Tab-separated table of C-alpha atoms in Angstrom:
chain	number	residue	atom	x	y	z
A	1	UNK	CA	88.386	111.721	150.745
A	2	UNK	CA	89.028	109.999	153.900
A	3	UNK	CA	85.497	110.059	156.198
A	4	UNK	CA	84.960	112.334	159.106
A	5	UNK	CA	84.911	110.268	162.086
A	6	UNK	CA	82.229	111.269	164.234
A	7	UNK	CA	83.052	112.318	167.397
A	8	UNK	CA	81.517	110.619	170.817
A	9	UNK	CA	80.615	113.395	173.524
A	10	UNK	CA	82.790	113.572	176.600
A	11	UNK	CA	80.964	112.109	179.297
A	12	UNK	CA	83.557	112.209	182.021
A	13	UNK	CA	83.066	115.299	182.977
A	14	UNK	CA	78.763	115.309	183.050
A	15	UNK	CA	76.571	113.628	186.100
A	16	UNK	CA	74.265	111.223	184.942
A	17	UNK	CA	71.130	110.491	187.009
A	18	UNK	CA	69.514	107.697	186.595
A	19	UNK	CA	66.110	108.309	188.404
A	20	UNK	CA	62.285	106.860	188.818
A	21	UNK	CA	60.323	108.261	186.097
A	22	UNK	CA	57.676	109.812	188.949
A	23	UNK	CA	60.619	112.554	189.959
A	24	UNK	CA	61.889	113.608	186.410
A	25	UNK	CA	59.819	116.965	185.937
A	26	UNK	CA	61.087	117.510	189.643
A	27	UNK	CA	64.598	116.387	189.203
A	28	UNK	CA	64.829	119.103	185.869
A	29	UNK	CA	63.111	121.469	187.861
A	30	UNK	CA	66.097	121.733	190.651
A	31	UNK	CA	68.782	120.807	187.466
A	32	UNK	CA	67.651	124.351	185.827
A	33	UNK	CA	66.877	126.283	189.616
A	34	UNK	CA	70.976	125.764	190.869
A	35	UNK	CA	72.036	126.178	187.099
A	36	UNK	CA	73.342	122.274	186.773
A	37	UNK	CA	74.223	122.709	183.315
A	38	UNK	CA	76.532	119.243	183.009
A	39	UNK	CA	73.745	117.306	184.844
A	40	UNK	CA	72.140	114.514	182.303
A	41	UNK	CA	68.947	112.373	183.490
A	42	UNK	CA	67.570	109.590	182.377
A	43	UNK	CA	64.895	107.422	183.760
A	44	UNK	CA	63.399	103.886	184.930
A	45	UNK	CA	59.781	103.544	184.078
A	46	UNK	CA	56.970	105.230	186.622
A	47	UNK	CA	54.888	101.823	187.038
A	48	UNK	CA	58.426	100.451	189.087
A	49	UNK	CA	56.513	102.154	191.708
A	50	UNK	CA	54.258	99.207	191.926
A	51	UNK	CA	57.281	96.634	191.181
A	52	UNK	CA	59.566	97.620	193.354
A	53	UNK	CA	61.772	94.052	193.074
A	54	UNK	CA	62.470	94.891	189.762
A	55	UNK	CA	63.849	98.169	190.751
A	56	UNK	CA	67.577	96.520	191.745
A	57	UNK	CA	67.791	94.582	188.938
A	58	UNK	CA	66.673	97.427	186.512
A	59	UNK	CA	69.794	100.047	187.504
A	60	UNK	CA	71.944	97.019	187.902
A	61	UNK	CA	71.758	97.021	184.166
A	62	UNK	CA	71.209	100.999	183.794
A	63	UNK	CA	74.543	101.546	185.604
A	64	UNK	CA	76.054	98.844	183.482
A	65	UNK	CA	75.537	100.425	180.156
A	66	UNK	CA	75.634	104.157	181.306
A	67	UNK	CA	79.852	103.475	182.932
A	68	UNK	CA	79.713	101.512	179.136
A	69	UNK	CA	78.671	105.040	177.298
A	70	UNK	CA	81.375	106.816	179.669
A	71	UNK	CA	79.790	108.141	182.239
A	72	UNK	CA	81.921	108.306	185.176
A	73	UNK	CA	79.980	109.878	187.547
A	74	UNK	CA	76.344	108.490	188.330
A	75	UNK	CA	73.942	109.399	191.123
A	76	UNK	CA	70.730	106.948	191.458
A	77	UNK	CA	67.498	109.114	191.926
A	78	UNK	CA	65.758	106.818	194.026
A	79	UNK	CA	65.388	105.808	197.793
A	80	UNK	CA	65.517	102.532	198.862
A	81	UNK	CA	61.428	102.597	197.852
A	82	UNK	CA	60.364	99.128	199.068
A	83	UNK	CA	63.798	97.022	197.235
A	84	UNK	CA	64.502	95.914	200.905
A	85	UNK	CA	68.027	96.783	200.550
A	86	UNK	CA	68.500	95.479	196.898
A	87	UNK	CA	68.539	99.256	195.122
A	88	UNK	CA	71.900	99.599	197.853
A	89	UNK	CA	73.088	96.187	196.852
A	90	UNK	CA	73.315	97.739	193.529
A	91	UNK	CA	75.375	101.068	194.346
A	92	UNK	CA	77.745	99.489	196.682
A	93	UNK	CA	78.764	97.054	193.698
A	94	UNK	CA	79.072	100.201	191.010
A	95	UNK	CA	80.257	102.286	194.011
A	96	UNK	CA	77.559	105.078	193.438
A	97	UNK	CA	75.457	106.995	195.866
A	98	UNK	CA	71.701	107.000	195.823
A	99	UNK	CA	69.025	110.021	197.622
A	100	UNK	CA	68.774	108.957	201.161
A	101	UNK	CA	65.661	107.728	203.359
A	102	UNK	CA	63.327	105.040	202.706
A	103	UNK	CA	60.831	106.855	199.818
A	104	UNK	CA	59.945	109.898	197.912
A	105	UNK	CA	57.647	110.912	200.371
A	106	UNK	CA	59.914	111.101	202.754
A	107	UNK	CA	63.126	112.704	201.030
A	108	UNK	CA	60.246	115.424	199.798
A	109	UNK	CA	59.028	116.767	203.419
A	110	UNK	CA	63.360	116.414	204.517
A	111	UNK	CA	64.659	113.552	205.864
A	112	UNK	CA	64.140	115.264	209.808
A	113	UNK	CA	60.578	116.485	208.756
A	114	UNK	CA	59.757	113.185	207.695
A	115	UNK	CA	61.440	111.473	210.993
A	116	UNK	CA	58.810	113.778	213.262
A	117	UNK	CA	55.582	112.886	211.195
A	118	UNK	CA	56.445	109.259	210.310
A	119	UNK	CA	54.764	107.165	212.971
A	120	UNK	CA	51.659	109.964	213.026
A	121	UNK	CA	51.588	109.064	209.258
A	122	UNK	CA	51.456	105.435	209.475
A	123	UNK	CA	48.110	105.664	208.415
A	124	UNK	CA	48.222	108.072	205.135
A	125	UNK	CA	47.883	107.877	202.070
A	126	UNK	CA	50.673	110.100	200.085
A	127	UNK	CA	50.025	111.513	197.015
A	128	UNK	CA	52.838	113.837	195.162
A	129	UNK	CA	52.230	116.479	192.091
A	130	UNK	CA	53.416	113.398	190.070
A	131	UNK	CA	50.295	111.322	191.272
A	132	UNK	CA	47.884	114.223	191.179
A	133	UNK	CA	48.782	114.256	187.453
A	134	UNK	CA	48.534	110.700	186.753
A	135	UNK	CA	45.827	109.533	189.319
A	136	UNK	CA	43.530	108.255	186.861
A	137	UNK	CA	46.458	106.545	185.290
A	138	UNK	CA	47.977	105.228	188.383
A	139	UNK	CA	44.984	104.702	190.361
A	140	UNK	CA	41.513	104.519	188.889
A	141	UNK	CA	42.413	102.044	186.148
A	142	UNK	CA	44.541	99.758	186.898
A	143	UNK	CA	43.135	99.230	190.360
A	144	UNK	CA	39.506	99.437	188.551
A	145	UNK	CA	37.667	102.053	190.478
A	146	UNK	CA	36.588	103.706	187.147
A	147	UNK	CA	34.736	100.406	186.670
A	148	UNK	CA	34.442	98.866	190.010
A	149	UNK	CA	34.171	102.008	193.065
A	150	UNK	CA	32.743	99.092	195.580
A	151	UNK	CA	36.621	97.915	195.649
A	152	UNK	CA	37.789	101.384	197.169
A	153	UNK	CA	36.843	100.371	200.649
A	154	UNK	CA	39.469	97.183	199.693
A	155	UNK	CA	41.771	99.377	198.721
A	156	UNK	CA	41.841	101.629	200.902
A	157	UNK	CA	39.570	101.212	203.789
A	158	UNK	CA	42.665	100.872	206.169
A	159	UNK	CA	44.160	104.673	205.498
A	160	UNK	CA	42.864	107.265	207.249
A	161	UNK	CA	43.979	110.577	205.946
A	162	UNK	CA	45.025	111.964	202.321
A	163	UNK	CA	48.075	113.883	202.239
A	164	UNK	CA	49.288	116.356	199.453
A	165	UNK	CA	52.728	116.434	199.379
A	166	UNK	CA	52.975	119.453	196.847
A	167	UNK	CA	56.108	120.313	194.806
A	168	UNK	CA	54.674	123.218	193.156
A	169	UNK	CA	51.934	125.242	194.244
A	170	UNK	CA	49.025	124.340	191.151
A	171	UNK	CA	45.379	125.115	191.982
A	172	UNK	CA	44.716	122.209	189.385
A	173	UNK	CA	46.757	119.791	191.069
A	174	UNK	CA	45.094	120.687	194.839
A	175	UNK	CA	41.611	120.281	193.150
A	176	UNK	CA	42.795	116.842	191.957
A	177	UNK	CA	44.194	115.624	195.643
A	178	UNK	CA	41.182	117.212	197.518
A	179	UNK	CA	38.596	115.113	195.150
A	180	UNK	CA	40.525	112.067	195.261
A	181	UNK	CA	40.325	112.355	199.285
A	182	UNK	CA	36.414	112.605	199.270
A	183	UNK	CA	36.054	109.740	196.617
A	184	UNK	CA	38.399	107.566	198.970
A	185	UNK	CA	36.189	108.749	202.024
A	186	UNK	CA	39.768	110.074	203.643
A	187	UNK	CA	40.488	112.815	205.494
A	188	UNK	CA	42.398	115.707	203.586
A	189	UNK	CA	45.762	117.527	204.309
A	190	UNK	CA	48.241	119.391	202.262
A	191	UNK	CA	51.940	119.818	202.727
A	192	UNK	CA	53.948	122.070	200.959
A	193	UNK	CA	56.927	120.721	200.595
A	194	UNK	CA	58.409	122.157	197.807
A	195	UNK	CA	61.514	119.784	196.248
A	196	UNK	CA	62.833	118.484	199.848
A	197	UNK	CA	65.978	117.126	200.127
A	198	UNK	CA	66.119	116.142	196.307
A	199	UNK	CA	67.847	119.653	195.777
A	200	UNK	CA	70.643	119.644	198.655
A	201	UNK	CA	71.011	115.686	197.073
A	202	UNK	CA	71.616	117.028	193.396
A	203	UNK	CA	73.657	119.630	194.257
A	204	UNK	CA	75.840	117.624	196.488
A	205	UNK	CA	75.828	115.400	193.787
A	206	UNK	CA	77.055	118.237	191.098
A	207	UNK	CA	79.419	119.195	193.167
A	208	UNK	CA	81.132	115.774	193.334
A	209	UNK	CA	81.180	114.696	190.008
């Protein structure tokens, strides 16, 4: 009896994003709110966050293997977020679009919120339901102010203010962002921003593909 030959999923037809890991709750968040049933993600690791040169180089190869698996359309889930250009490098080779504006904390308040607070903001500190989550992980160890709270002043003695940009409202979460503003000595503000301009992106996205 011959074998059954097992057949590869159609990919043509799905959108594949291909985001930073510090937006994938958010990005299935707005993929089940509009109902974007043939939207796929997958993800670069969180810590590029810190590494932003390896960003470009990282969904070079991402884009490389996913138009390899089939996928035909791809959207990247990232800003420019410090590549200098590189991450756009990238999509004008594969011919794929990526969210607009320079960072997540800007495409989260909206791209004109962002524009009106930017130069007021020059000295804050952003911190996102992603990095209220994973402070201690992002943060307090690997910068060593579990071990070492002299170096906080080093850190971040040149920010002046703390701000919350909240995707969800979590009492948790604001208890997280308000203590990690008094332990940095900064003043405290929260923004609720909701998902920004990451669900008009996705859904012009969805539409597209």
């Amino acid at each position: 009896m011959a074998k059954r030959q097992k057949t590869k999923p159609n990919q043509a037809d799905r959108l594949l994003v291909i985001a930073c890991g510090m937006i994938a709750r958010e990005v299935l968040a707005v993929k089940e709110q509009l109902g974007l049933d043939h939207l796929e993600l997958t993800c670069l690791p969180a810590e590029f966050h810190f590494y932003p040169d390896r960003i470009a180089p990282a969904m070079d190869k991402a884009i490389v293997k996913a138009k390899a698996d089939g996928y035909a359309n791809i959207f990247v889930g990232y800003a420019d977020c410090g590549t200098g250009g590189l991450l756009d490098r990238v999509c004008e080779k594969h011919g794929v679009e990526r969210m607009a504006g320079p960072h997540c904390f800007a495409f989260y308040q909206g791209m004109a919120a962002y524009a009106k607070v930017a130069d007021d903001d020059m000295m804050s500190f952003y911190m996102t339901d992603f990095l209220c989550r994973q402070f201690d992980a992002f943060f307090m160890k690997p910068l060593g102010l579990d071990r070492h709270p002299e170096l906080i002043k080093d850190y971040f003695g040149n920010y002046e203010k703390l701000v919350y940009l909240a995707q969800t409202d979590d009492p948790e979460l604001d208890k997280v962002a308000e203590k990690a503003a008094k332990m940095l000595g900064l003043a405290y503000e929260r923004r609720s921003t909701g998902y920004g301009d990451l669900t008009a992106e996705l859904a012009g996205a969805a539409v597209h593909a």
